Amino acid sequence: MTPSLDKKAEQHPLFQKVEKVRRRPAKVRDTTVTLAHGSGGKAMRDLIDDIFVKTFDNPILSQLEDQASFNLAELATLGDRLAFTTDSYVVDPIFFPGSNIGELAINGTVNDLAVSGAKPLYLSCGFILEEGLPIETLREIVKSMKIAADNAGVKIVTGDTKVVHRGCADKLFINTAGVGVIRSGINISAQNLQPGDAILVNGYLGDHGTAILIARGELALETTIESDCQPLNDLIDKIIEICPKVRALRDATRGGVATVLNEFAMSSEVGIRLFEPELPLREEVQGVCEILGLDPLYLANEGKLVLVVPKEYAETVLEAMKSHSAGENSHIVGEVIASPPGVVLLQTAFGTERIVDMLVGDQLPRIC
Amino acid sequence: MTPSLDKKAEQHPLFQKVEKVRRRPAKVRDTTVTLAHGSGGKAMRDLIDDIFVKTFDNPILSQLEDQASFNLAELATLGDRLAFTTDSYVVDPIFFPGSNIGELAINGTVNDLAVSGAKPLYLSCGFILEEGLPIETLREIVKSMKIAADNAGVKIVTGDTKVVHRGCADKLFINTAGVGVIRSGINISAQNLQPGDAILVNGYLGDHGTAILIARGELALETTIESDCQPLNDLIDKIIEICPKVRALRDATRGGVATVLNEFAMSSEVGIRLFEPELPLREEVQGVCEILGLDPLYLANEGKLVLVVPKEYAETVLEAMKSHSAGENSHIVGEVIASPPGVVLLQTAFGTERIVDMLVGDQLPRIC
């Protein structure tokens, strides 16, 4: 060490300038996102400090290390397995009736953890921002993410920000990954279905898909339908408490209930029979589907569970679900049958049946 | 159960058709990515099965649950803390000398885990694909990811695919998140620097940034410089074995060595003095920087560590690094000083000093 040089440095005019800039509190002064916000330098640091760290507000994120870390022994008090998942969110428009891309990015990943029987704990968050995105839009979305994270009882602990030129992305895309701990003794899997099991859903189907479709404004339709975007972990806690033997659980997002049930039927090599009159559908959603020739079974949801339980638990589970705010309109909608394996049948009110296959084409791009 | 109905279903012409389609092995028949590949239906399932599941080839991913899960007790045999990180990759161009966006997405996240002293274990992978991306391009990138994952000893265990309309993204963006386990007793943090500590890097600086700059073809320059994209976990294992007291470790990506050292200096409230003649720089990188007025200290790297160790370990660590393929050109490049706190100084060959501040503007957008 050479104290004389250090002394010299402190008196250096550049050092004075550096100190002056650094003493300023971190604050994004631009009104729109610029390429500099993704450069790794001062502008990015200000964006991270002023928007992400300040809003998400937790001591793990604030350390700004390249990774978050957690004590494994503490995690082990919650269960015996770690769950890990990811989803990217590209929904268009980014604000839509009832929710926005930020809230969706939290609830979607919380739900993907919760359906394994895990307690969701920590999320990562990767932003891809288009140059020119208004800073106020970003602030609003980040605020929604914080509220959603608090609601679901999770923390956003690590993240990343990239900026691409105008026209190289559409406003913003968000990736969240998440970790949680699966309770000991729980075994939830698409492979567990057995003939005789009951199939339940926790409320009206197709709200999210319909809300997005209407929000795009390409159709001359007006409705009051809002996205059902909500966290499902608390409802799932209740269900598991009553029925630790729950066979399979999944949230019916892209591809809707039909896709989840087809995956269940194929994984377990069983058949599934749905009872059409039992499917909870809002009149408005049914109306939109009839006008547009859509099948509500394929419409996306962002707060709807499909669950399979042994038949003897069906009524108790249903009652518990109905008494929870996320499950007031729960229904038993079908049963597992031995044959035909891998096939989902829909039984109409008239007793006729049709096959509900996997979606072949694309119903609605950028739904989540 | 009503076997008669099931029997009827099996004879149903639609069921026969469903069975015929399902018996076909999953195969992407399109030559480019379409919106249907992101719809949640059959086309997406084929894309996932034919490209991701087949290439990444591991039993956890193949289950196609909405989340991967791991035994916590097994994780605890590797250390006492879980590390969790994420990065999105938007590099332009997606193929560049020495590497591509896929390999980068694996090594980048592996390195973000490894610099905490963690053994990187499992990665998630979220793709955002632009409609029209050639399927062969996607296959090639996914293959690179698999090779990189094998090299680094990690598994890709969960993922997500979204497709956006042509013009709403630029070819493809990849997010990876990762989990690993930090060895017991290791405490690596940007807050740990102490005056007297030595600062080392593991080889030539600025190769990645220069390679991308040249690959964009906007400059009439030709060089043989390749990206230094590589996993650093094995090198870090060696370093920690020799020096469990390593203070701080970070890979110098966006913003380069200058940014990492500024973060270290600010977090630990110490000064840092770099010795300019000791900085390992290729002549070609120096040449490009001189022509374009760039400072190589801010250029991105994708396989370069900045590490701080107590002075007494410096020479032993340096020798170990030099004997590793990822550290042949390692150098001791600086020292930690008590004052001025939060400032990085560069001492030239002539003994003069200048301040190396945080980058203010943007040097190179979409570098990673």
XYZ file of C-alpha atoms in Angstrom:
736
model
C 0.000 0.000 0.000
C 1.220 3.494 -0.829
C -0.760 6.027 1.213
C 0.638 8.928 -0.763
C -0.987 7.633 -3.944
C -4.319 7.117 -2.168
C -4.170 10.634 -0.821
C -3.477 11.851 -4.344
C -6.475 9.898 -5.608
C -8.833 11.481 -3.106
C -7.798 14.918 -4.277
C -8.083 13.901 -7.919
C -10.748 16.003 -9.682
C -12.174 12.846 -11.289
C -12.549 11.226 -7.865
C -14.474 14.253 -6.624
C -16.748 13.931 -9.648
C -17.217 10.191 -9.070
C -18.123 10.822 -5.444
C -20.626 13.505 -6.396
C -22.407 11.198 -8.844
C -22.371 8.294 -6.390
C -23.808 10.270 -3.510
C -26.944 10.901 -5.575
C -29.670 8.442 -4.613
C -30.313 5.872 -7.354
C -33.055 7.287 -9.543
C -34.102 6.568 -13.092
C -34.265 9.943 -14.772
C -35.237 8.779 -18.270
C -38.932 8.521 -19.132
C -38.414 5.502 -21.387
C -36.179 2.447 -21.324
C -32.923 2.992 -23.242
C -30.253 0.559 -24.386
C -28.044 1.879 -21.572
C -30.476 0.314 -19.062
C -29.254 -3.085 -20.225
C -25.571 -2.299 -20.520
C -24.323 -3.463 -17.148
C -23.246 0.062 -16.177
C -24.489 2.967 -14.075
C -27.852 3.365 -15.857
C -28.673 -0.324 -15.342
C -27.641 -0.169 -11.712
C -29.933 2.828 -11.191
C -32.830 1.020 -12.887
C -32.270 -2.062 -10.722
C -31.906 -0.066 -7.498
C -34.697 2.428 -8.136
C -37.307 0.055 -9.556
C -36.578 -3.580 -8.763
C -34.704 -3.528 -5.446
C -36.812 -0.719 -3.976
C -40.142 -2.302 -4.985
C -39.400 -5.975 -4.369
C -37.783 -4.895 -1.098
C -36.167 -7.920 0.493
C -32.721 -8.457 2.009
C -31.718 -11.336 -0.294
C -32.288 -9.363 -3.497
C -30.754 -6.197 -2.034
C -27.364 -7.877 -1.719
C -27.184 -7.876 -5.531
C -24.960 -10.929 -5.679
C -25.142 -12.931 -8.906
C -27.232 -15.541 -7.090
C -29.506 -15.856 -4.066
C -28.762 -18.475 -1.422
C -30.795 -20.269 1.246
C -30.044 -22.596 4.113
C -30.837 -26.178 3.091
C -31.570 -27.309 6.656
C -34.269 -24.621 6.928
C -35.807 -25.751 3.634
C -35.837 -29.344 4.921
C -38.128 -28.337 7.794
C -40.865 -27.739 5.180
C -40.665 -31.051 3.345
C -38.392 -33.557 1.679
C -38.158 -32.460 -1.966
C -37.210 -29.286 -3.795
C -39.516 -28.243 -6.668
C -38.130 -26.100 -9.503
C -40.031 -24.613 -12.456
C -39.993 -21.804 -15.027
C -42.283 -19.949 -17.432
C -41.825 -17.016 -19.790
C -44.701 -14.561 -20.190
C -45.355 -12.833 -23.508
C -49.065 -12.048 -23.126
C -50.491 -9.407 -25.468
C -51.796 -6.898 -24.408
C -49.644 -6.450 -21.292
C -52.582 -4.892 -19.383
C -55.937 -6.651 -19.694
C -59.213 -6.770 -17.730
C -58.527 -8.083 -14.258
C -54.732 -8.368 -14.408
C -51.463 -7.681 -16.242
C -48.302 -9.474 -17.384
C -46.546 -8.817 -14.059
C -49.178 -10.364 -11.826
C -49.501 -13.232 -14.319
C -45.739 -13.878 -14.180
C -45.898 -14.298 -10.405
C -49.118 -16.308 -10.120
C -48.262 -18.552 -13.070
C -45.017 -19.736 -11.543
C -46.439 -19.889 -8.010
C -49.155 -22.174 -9.384
C -46.710 -24.393 -11.290
C -44.912 -24.992 -7.982
C -48.074 -25.391 -5.912
C -49.583 -28.089 -8.148
C -46.718 -30.405 -7.173
C -47.782 -30.051 -3.546
C -44.905 -27.645 -2.921
C -44.946 -24.568 -0.757
C -43.727 -21.884 -3.235
C -40.909 -19.873 -1.666
C -38.587 -17.943 -3.954
C -38.837 -16.598 -7.485
C -36.308 -15.294 -9.961
C -37.315 -12.723 -12.488
C -35.763 -12.016 -15.909
C -36.954 -8.973 -17.861
C -36.494 -8.484 -21.592
C -37.400 -4.847 -22.254
C -37.943 -3.140 -25.594
C -36.132 0.156 -25.994
C -38.744 2.912 -25.673
C -40.955 1.177 -23.080
C -42.263 3.919 -20.758
C -40.546 3.727 -17.354
C -43.923 4.345 -15.714
C -45.309 1.207 -17.402
C -42.406 -0.807 -16.029
C -42.927 0.660 -12.549
C -46.600 -0.237 -12.614
C -45.928 -3.818 -13.687
C -43.196 -4.262 -11.085
C -45.569 -2.946 -8.398
C -48.183 -5.521 -9.467
C -45.523 -8.212 -9.191
C -44.698 -7.159 -5.644
C -48.364 -7.190 -4.611
C -48.866 -10.600 -6.233
C -45.724 -11.986 -4.575
C -46.904 -10.752 -1.164
C -50.355 -12.253 -1.761
C -48.862 -15.611 -2.628
C -46.289 -15.475 0.175
C -43.227 -15.671 -2.076
C -40.129 -13.498 -2.445
C -38.411 -12.311 -5.633
C -34.783 -12.933 -4.741
C -32.712 -12.743 -7.920
C -33.126 -11.273 -11.380
C -31.768 -10.065 -14.671
C -32.546 -7.212 -17.068
C -31.908 -7.106 -20.798
C -32.838 -4.368 -23.242
C -33.226 -4.935 -26.997
C -33.592 -2.365 -29.798
C -36.998 -0.946 -30.649
C -38.819 -3.502 -32.823
C -36.776 -6.490 -31.563
C -39.282 -7.360 -28.807
C -42.861 -6.303 -28.078
C -42.835 -3.956 -25.036
C -41.667 -6.478 -22.428
C -41.346 -10.181 -21.790
C -40.928 -11.596 -18.291
C -39.478 -14.930 -17.249
C -39.957 -16.189 -13.736
C -38.443 -19.345 -12.320
C -39.338 -20.585 -8.880
C -38.306 -22.941 -6.128
C -40.425 -24.433 -3.384
C -40.456 -27.391 -1.040
C -42.779 -30.383 -1.478
C -44.323 -31.694 1.726
C -43.113 -35.127 2.840
C -45.364 -38.013 1.880
C -47.115 -36.195 -0.950
C -47.054 -37.842 -4.369
C -48.920 -35.840 -6.975
C -48.374 -36.871 -10.577
C -50.141 -37.062 -13.934
C -49.331 -40.793 -13.804
C -51.449 -41.501 -10.703
C -55.012 -41.607 -12.065
C -57.076 -44.712 -11.322
C -60.468 -45.738 -12.684
C -63.231 -44.463 -10.431
C -61.360 -41.282 -9.380
C -63.283 -38.012 -9.437
C -62.234 -34.933 -11.431
C -62.837 -31.451 -10.036
C -62.266 -27.865 -11.119
C -62.304 -24.818 -8.858
C -64.572 -22.509 -10.840
C -65.575 -20.898 -14.126
C -63.546 -21.975 -17.144
C -62.126 -19.864 -19.946
C -62.259 -16.429 -18.298
C -58.614 -15.566 -18.944
C -58.672 -16.628 -22.605
C -61.886 -14.719 -23.230
C -60.661 -11.586 -21.435
C -57.480 -11.498 -23.563
C -59.406 -12.116 -26.764
C -61.758 -9.231 -26.023
C -58.943 -6.967 -24.806
C -57.181 -7.243 -28.162
C -60.048 -5.238 -29.557
C -60.072 -7.040 -32.888
C -63.633 -8.148 -32.244
C -66.570 -5.780 -31.939
C -67.531 -7.390 -28.619
C -67.832 -5.862 -25.201
C -68.045 -7.974 -22.069
C -67.405 -7.630 -18.362
C -65.254 -10.774 -18.282
C -62.008 -10.444 -16.348
C -58.981 -12.728 -16.235
C -59.136 -15.238 -13.388
C -55.428 -14.702 -12.636
C -54.914 -15.741 -9.003
C -52.497 -17.741 -6.840
C -53.704 -21.252 -6.048
C -51.251 -22.288 -3.337
C -53.511 -21.523 -0.403
C -56.442 -23.429 -1.940
C -54.104 -26.348 -2.697
C -52.887 -26.341 0.934
C -56.493 -26.806 2.029
C -57.098 -29.600 -0.478
C -53.971 -31.506 0.541
C -54.827 -31.112 4.205
C -58.179 -32.831 3.632
C -56.983 -35.296 1.011
C -53.257 -36.096 1.232
C -53.913 -38.774 -1.370
C -54.735 -36.301 -4.130
C -53.672 -38.117 -7.311
C -52.999 -35.329 -9.801
C -53.164 -31.547 -9.848
C -52.456 -29.108 -12.608
C -53.404 -25.530 -13.429
C -55.246 -25.349 -16.736
C -53.436 -22.513 -18.542
C -52.555 -22.620 -22.280
C -54.648 -25.281 -23.981
C -57.211 -25.214 -21.179
C -58.819 -28.044 -19.261
C -58.912 -30.254 -22.368
C -55.126 -30.241 -22.660
C -54.530 -31.022 -18.971
C -56.996 -33.906 -19.057
C -55.495 -35.349 -22.233
C -52.055 -35.230 -20.591
C -53.454 -36.946 -17.495
C -55.228 -39.627 -19.574
C -52.127 -40.369 -21.649
C -49.695 -40.364 -18.694
C -51.882 -42.709 -16.621
C -53.164 -44.769 -19.573
C -56.761 -44.360 -18.481
C -59.834 -42.776 -19.995
C -61.633 -39.687 -18.698
C -65.319 -38.893 -18.967
C -66.423 -35.275 -18.530
C -70.045 -34.381 -17.745
C -70.868 -31.382 -19.947
C -73.718 -30.058 -17.755
C -71.331 -29.914 -14.767
C -68.727 -27.681 -16.427
C -68.839 -24.251 -14.763
C -69.077 -21.684 -17.574
C -70.149 -18.071 -17.456
C -72.957 -17.241 -19.859
C -70.812 -14.506 -21.370
C -67.920 -16.910 -22.051
C -70.333 -19.381 -23.599
C -71.739 -16.575 -25.751
C -68.299 -15.487 -26.984
C -67.397 -19.114 -27.744
C -70.603 -19.645 -29.715
C -70.087 -16.491 -31.769
C -66.450 -17.312 -32.542
C -66.715 -21.065 -32.823
C -64.343 -21.661 -29.899
C -64.507 -24.537 -27.433
C -64.280 -23.288 -23.831
C -62.526 -26.504 -22.822
C -59.455 -25.268 -24.720
C -59.561 -21.684 -23.466
C -56.752 -20.583 -21.169
C -57.265 -20.040 -17.452
C -54.817 -18.461 -15.026
C -56.364 -19.450 -11.709
C -58.022 -22.774 -12.384
C -57.040 -26.134 -11.017
C -57.889 -29.499 -12.476
C -57.596 -32.067 -9.721
C -58.133 -35.774 -9.461
C -58.953 -37.409 -6.110
C -60.101 -40.890 -5.055
C -63.886 -40.994 -5.360
C -64.472 -41.303 -1.595
C -62.817 -37.895 -1.042
C -64.696 -36.075 -3.805
C -67.564 -34.561 -1.795
C -65.446 -33.499 1.205
C -62.850 -31.911 -1.049
C -65.587 -30.165 -3.039
C -67.088 -28.665 0.127
C -63.693 -27.434 1.315
C -62.965 -25.894 -2.058
C -66.312 -24.098 -2.146
C -65.592 -22.505 1.215
C -62.339 -20.991 -0.109
C -62.370 -17.663 -1.984
C -60.418 -19.241 -4.873
C -62.904 -22.081 -5.250
C -66.443 -20.771 -4.675
C -67.686 -22.190 -7.958
C -65.952 -25.565 -7.740
C -67.589 -28.558 -9.408
C -67.088 -32.274 -9.812
C -66.861 -32.372 -13.598
C -65.911 -35.911 -14.492
C -64.609 -39.359 -13.635
C -61.680 -41.562 -14.538
C -62.595 -44.695 -16.528
C -60.504 -47.725 -17.449
C -61.077 -47.558 -21.161
C -60.525 -46.218 -23.792
C -57.013 -45.497 -22.473
C -55.535 -42.085 -23.238
C -58.838 -40.614 -24.371
C -61.030 -37.841 -22.945
C -64.770 -38.176 -23.615
C -67.406 -35.505 -23.136
C -70.873 -36.743 -22.172
C -73.550 -34.239 -23.125
C -76.845 -33.574 -21.327
C -78.465 -35.869 -23.869
C -76.160 -38.771 -23.006
C -74.232 -38.686 -26.278
C -70.433 -38.649 -26.186
C -67.709 -36.984 -28.214
C -63.924 -37.131 -27.990
C -62.094 -34.098 -26.604
C -58.696 -34.412 -28.268
C -55.453 -32.503 -27.898
C -55.598 -29.127 -29.613
C -54.015 -29.464 -33.032
C -53.748 -25.904 -34.354
C -53.269 -22.676 -32.455
C -56.292 -21.224 -30.758
C -54.973 -17.942 -29.386
C -51.309 -16.961 -29.631
C -49.655 -14.998 -26.788
C -52.331 -15.857 -24.266
C -49.840 -15.946 -21.368
C -68.274 -47.149 -15.233
C -70.333 -48.104 -18.264
C -68.311 -50.515 -20.393
C -70.807 -50.304 -23.210
C -70.053 -46.623 -23.699
C -66.309 -47.285 -23.573
C -66.699 -50.001 -26.139
C -68.649 -47.577 -28.262
C -65.885 -45.024 -27.888
C -63.254 -47.452 -29.105
C -65.254 -48.063 -32.242
C -65.889 -44.378 -32.731
C -64.358 -43.198 -36.044
C -62.893 -40.159 -34.268
C -61.198 -42.402 -31.721
C -59.624 -44.429 -34.521
C -58.329 -41.182 -36.001
C -56.986 -39.989 -32.642
C -55.185 -43.294 -32.161
C -53.648 -43.133 -35.619
C -52.283 -39.626 -35.010
C -51.009 -40.565 -31.553
C -49.200 -43.671 -32.682
C -47.008 -41.527 -34.950
C -43.694 -40.785 -33.255
C -43.430 -37.132 -32.180
C -41.818 -35.300 -35.056
C -41.768 -31.650 -36.043
C -42.789 -31.599 -39.700
C -42.722 -27.840 -40.243
C -39.503 -26.243 -41.444
C -40.073 -23.067 -39.441
C -41.546 -22.222 -36.043
C -45.268 -21.406 -36.235
C -47.639 -19.869 -33.698
C -49.092 -23.358 -33.149
C -45.748 -24.411 -31.608
C -46.550 -22.142 -28.669
C -50.239 -22.938 -28.332
C -50.141 -25.664 -25.713
C -51.534 -28.259 -28.137
C -50.295 -31.116 -30.275
C -47.797 -29.064 -32.316
C -46.164 -27.755 -29.135
C -46.047 -31.211 -27.628
C -44.331 -32.529 -30.774
C -41.815 -29.673 -30.692
C -41.061 -30.357 -27.037
C -40.800 -34.129 -27.495
C -38.889 -34.110 -30.777
C -36.426 -31.315 -30.005
C -36.147 -30.586 -26.292
C -36.892 -33.884 -24.560
C -35.027 -35.981 -27.134
C -31.927 -33.773 -27.123
C -31.690 -32.865 -23.440
C -32.412 -36.530 -22.698
C -32.846 -36.962 -18.965
C -35.490 -38.720 -16.899
C -36.553 -35.649 -14.901
C -37.395 -33.567 -17.978
C -39.009 -36.539 -19.764
C -41.745 -36.749 -17.131
C -43.075 -33.422 -18.456
C -44.585 -32.409 -15.153
C -44.979 -28.661 -14.627
C -41.970 -28.730 -12.303
C -38.880 -30.813 -11.620
C -38.250 -32.147 -8.131
C -35.189 -33.326 -6.203
C -34.562 -34.990 -2.892
C -33.426 -32.389 -0.342
C -31.432 -34.902 1.708
C -29.352 -35.764 -1.364
C -28.719 -32.070 -2.053
C -27.585 -31.654 1.564
C -24.766 -34.164 1.041
C -23.134 -31.579 -1.271
C -23.228 -28.589 1.045
C -25.365 -26.469 3.336
C -26.914 -23.787 1.122
C -28.975 -23.742 -2.060
C -27.904 -21.210 -4.716
C -30.483 -19.898 -7.219
C -29.908 -17.583 -10.177
C -31.284 -16.539 -13.579
C -30.257 -14.774 -16.780
C -31.981 -14.053 -20.079
C -29.915 -14.202 -23.253
C -30.651 -11.895 -26.193
C -27.221 -11.844 -27.877
C -27.122 -10.633 -31.481
C -26.084 -12.406 -33.692
C -27.226 -15.755 -32.300
C -24.220 -17.537 -33.863
C -20.836 -15.842 -33.463
C -17.168 -16.869 -33.642
C -16.486 -19.511 -31.012
C -20.018 -19.993 -29.670
C -23.755 -19.308 -29.948
C -26.690 -18.149 -27.816
C -27.448 -21.708 -26.649
C -24.000 -22.483 -25.274
C -23.906 -18.996 -23.758
C -27.245 -19.568 -21.989
C -25.854 -22.680 -20.297
C -22.370 -21.424 -19.404
C -23.617 -18.029 -18.241
C -25.952 -19.498 -15.657
C -23.513 -22.262 -14.667
C -20.943 -19.538 -13.974
C -23.369 -17.380 -11.972
C -23.914 -20.383 -9.698
C -20.260 -21.408 -9.554
C -18.992 -17.980 -8.456
C -20.913 -18.413 -5.179
C -18.884 -21.553 -4.498
C -21.846 -23.696 -5.534
C -21.764 -26.926 -7.471
C -24.180 -26.131 -10.350
C -26.736 -28.945 -10.690
C -29.982 -28.236 -12.508
C -31.086 -25.650 -15.067
C -34.465 -24.540 -16.338
C -34.805 -23.221 -19.829
C -37.424 -20.820 -21.224
C -37.512 -20.182 -24.970
C -39.183 -17.214 -26.625
C -39.252 -18.019 -30.348
C -40.093 -15.703 -33.231
C -42.565 -17.143 -35.719
C -40.575 -18.095 -38.825
C -37.382 -19.192 -37.032
C -35.995 -22.156 -38.996
C -36.524 -25.399 -37.064
C -32.987 -26.445 -38.025
C -31.599 -23.342 -36.310
C -33.483 -24.247 -33.154
C -32.219 -27.839 -33.341
C -28.625 -26.671 -33.695
C -28.892 -24.317 -30.724
C -30.556 -26.952 -28.564
C -27.771 -29.413 -29.456
C -25.171 -26.849 -28.378
C -27.037 -26.449 -25.093
C -26.926 -30.179 -24.476
C -23.187 -30.363 -25.193
C -22.552 -27.354 -22.937
C -24.690 -28.845 -20.160
C -22.789 -32.144 -20.358
C -19.449 -30.291 -20.308
C -20.454 -28.377 -17.217
C -22.006 -31.409 -15.529
C -25.522 -29.948 -15.247
C -28.950 -31.181 -16.368
C -31.756 -29.214 -18.039
C -34.745 -30.450 -16.056
C -37.687 -28.140 -16.753
C -38.647 -25.639 -19.409
C -41.158 -23.543 -21.270
C -41.729 -22.502 -24.890
C -43.490 -19.397 -26.146
C -43.900 -18.251 -29.738
C -44.567 -14.634 -30.728
C -45.584 -13.204 -34.113
C -42.952 -12.375 -36.708
C -41.413 -9.022 -35.795
C -42.345 -9.231 -32.095
C -39.008 -10.801 -31.094
C -35.648 -11.177 -32.837
C -35.202 -14.885 -33.791
C -35.008 -16.316 -30.278
C -34.377 -15.339 -26.684
C -33.425 -17.887 -24.033
C -33.803 -17.657 -20.281
C -32.029 -20.107 -18.042
C -32.388 -20.279 -14.286
C -30.253 -22.594 -12.207
C -29.914 -24.200 -8.827
C -26.806 -25.562 -7.164
C -25.478 -26.339 -3.715
C -22.867 -24.206 -1.941
C -20.188 -26.158 -0.096
C -20.301 -25.890 3.693
C -17.917 -23.371 5.215
C -17.495 -21.299 2.062
C -18.272 -17.595 2.286
C -17.728 -15.799 -0.989
C -19.123 -12.286 -1.228
C -18.458 -8.907 -2.808
C -18.447 -7.555 0.763
C -15.383 -9.558 1.863
C -12.455 -7.634 0.364
C -9.681 -6.554 2.750
C -6.744 -4.233 2.117
C -3.749 -6.238 0.993
C -5.764 -8.898 -0.873
C -4.648 -9.862 -4.361
C -6.848 -9.646 -7.469
C -6.529 -12.252 -10.215
C -8.120 -12.962 -13.592
C -7.993 -16.268 -15.467
C -6.938 -15.071 -18.920
C -7.338 -12.687 -21.836
C -9.930 -9.965 -21.358
C -12.540 -8.682 -23.804
C -12.585 -11.600 -26.269
C -16.366 -12.111 -26.151
C -17.218 -8.432 -26.571
C -14.780 -8.068 -29.453
C -15.990 -11.242 -31.186
C -19.627 -10.033 -31.069
C -18.675 -6.572 -32.275
C -16.839 -8.009 -35.260
C -19.533 -10.618 -35.956
C -22.139 -7.886 -36.397
C -20.270 -6.971 -39.573
C -20.903 -3.257 -39.199
C -17.167 -2.640 -39.080
C -14.813 -3.364 -41.937
C -12.596 -5.404 -39.603
C -11.571 -9.015 -39.789
C -10.004 -10.813 -36.853
C -9.534 -14.343 -35.588
C -10.910 -13.471 -32.139
C -13.401 -15.953 -30.747
C -15.745 -15.654 -27.780
C -14.209 -17.039 -24.574
C -17.570 -18.664 -23.652
C -16.723 -21.521 -21.244
C -17.919 -23.019 -17.964
C -15.842 -21.974 -14.964
C -17.114 -24.391 -12.322
C -14.260 -26.867 -12.606
C -11.629 -24.113 -12.378
C -13.446 -22.643 -9.378
C -13.475 -26.078 -7.687
C -9.663 -26.125 -7.989
C -9.338 -22.602 -6.619
C -11.569 -23.290 -3.615
C -9.714 -26.525 -2.873
C -6.445 -24.619 -2.613
C -7.855 -21.482 -1.020
C -11.116 -22.063 0.895
C -10.753 -18.476 2.103
C -11.324 -16.952 -1.338
C -12.945 -13.579 -0.569
C -14.873 -12.718 -3.721
C -15.491 -14.288 -7.115
C -17.484 -13.036 -10.052
C -17.540 -13.690 -13.793
C -16.887 -10.487 -15.716
C -19.689 -10.458 -18.299
C -21.639 -7.306 -19.312
C -19.665 -4.254 -18.218
C -16.433 -6.247 -18.039
C -13.777 -6.394 -15.346
C -14.189 -2.682 -14.555
C -17.818 -3.172 -13.516
C -17.098 -6.194 -11.314
C -14.247 -4.400 -9.555
C -16.346 -1.280 -8.974
C -19.059 -3.439 -7.425
C -16.467 -5.160 -5.225
C -14.923 -1.832 -4.159
C -18.304 -0.300 -3.328
C -19.671 -3.362 -1.509
C -16.550 -3.765 0.645
C -15.838 -0.027 0.978
C -12.241 -0.463 -0.085
C -10.138 0.797 -2.959
C -8.692 -1.323 -5.749
C -5.498 -0.688 -7.681
C -5.034 -2.422 -11.025
C -1.614 -2.772 -12.641
C -2.112 -1.977 -16.324
C 0.951 -3.910 -17.584
C -0.376 -7.074 -15.904
C -3.757 -7.096 -17.671
C -3.825 -10.027 -20.114
C -4.978 -8.625 -23.462
C -4.645 -10.085 -26.927
C -2.921 -7.772 -29.401
C -5.939 -8.044 -31.692
C -8.354 -6.969 -28.942
C -6.079 -4.065 -28.071
C -5.989 -3.128 -31.748
C -9.780 -3.168 -32.112
C -10.129 -1.102 -28.930
C -7.632 1.487 -30.160
C -9.363 1.815 -33.527
C -12.824 2.149 -31.976
C -11.923 4.085 -28.847
C -13.125 1.295 -26.522
C -11.646 0.403 -23.152
C -11.005 -3.355 -22.876
C -11.707 -3.192 -19.124
C -15.399 -2.660 -19.959
C -15.633 -5.305 -22.707
C -17.787 -8.351 -21.978
C -16.276 -11.757 -21.247
C -18.112 -15.061 -21.013
C -15.484 -17.246 -19.420
C -13.487 -14.900 -17.247
C -13.318 -14.833 -13.494
C -12.293 -11.933 -11.319
C -11.220 -13.293 -7.961
C -9.895 -11.825 -4.763
C -7.789 -13.908 -2.370
C -5.712 -13.114 0.731
C -2.260 -12.062 -0.440
C -0.510 -15.123 1.020
C -2.544 -17.397 -1.278
C -2.010 -15.389 -4.458
C 0.968 -17.252 -5.920
C -0.299 -20.777 -5.123
C -3.723 -19.982 -6.559
C -2.110 -18.440 -9.655
C -0.049 -21.584 -10.272
C -3.108 -23.827 -9.886
C -5.115 -21.653 -12.259
C -2.360 -21.701 -14.883
C -2.318 -25.491 -14.827
C -6.065 -25.620 -15.670
C -7.264 -25.392 -19.278
C -9.632 -22.560 -18.361
C -6.861 -20.511 -16.748
C -3.672 -20.886 -18.763
C -3.224 -17.136 -19.105
C -4.113 -16.217 -15.525
C -2.504 -13.140 -13.997
C -2.350 -11.270 -10.723
C -3.700 -7.938 -11.934
C -4.183 -5.808 -8.847
C -4.425 -5.318 -5.114
C -6.991 -4.149 -2.605
C -6.142 -0.869 -0.837
C -7.753 0.843 2.128
C -8.404 4.156 0.442
C -10.016 5.777 -1.513
C -13.002 3.608 -0.605
C -15.282 2.502 -3.443
C -12.836 3.532 -6.149
C -10.901 1.502 -8.734
C -7.579 2.989 -9.820
C -5.490 1.924 -12.802
C -1.729 2.297 -12.426
C -0.019 2.588 -15.800
C 3.437 1.346 -16.742
C 4.669 4.912 -16.165
C 3.373 4.965 -12.600
C 0.548 7.423 -13.255
C -2.967 6.582 -12.091
C -6.456 7.093 -13.447
C -9.896 6.238 -12.069
C -11.773 3.332 -13.677
C -15.395 4.263 -12.986
C -18.696 2.462 -13.557
C -19.729 2.562 -17.193
C -22.163 5.434 -17.671
C -23.519 4.982 -21.206
C -24.028 1.803 -23.204
C -20.992 0.253 -24.775
C -22.488 -2.628 -26.740
C -26.165 -3.548 -26.593
C -27.215 -7.225 -26.779
C -23.770 -8.550 -25.924
C -25.214 -11.552 -24.029
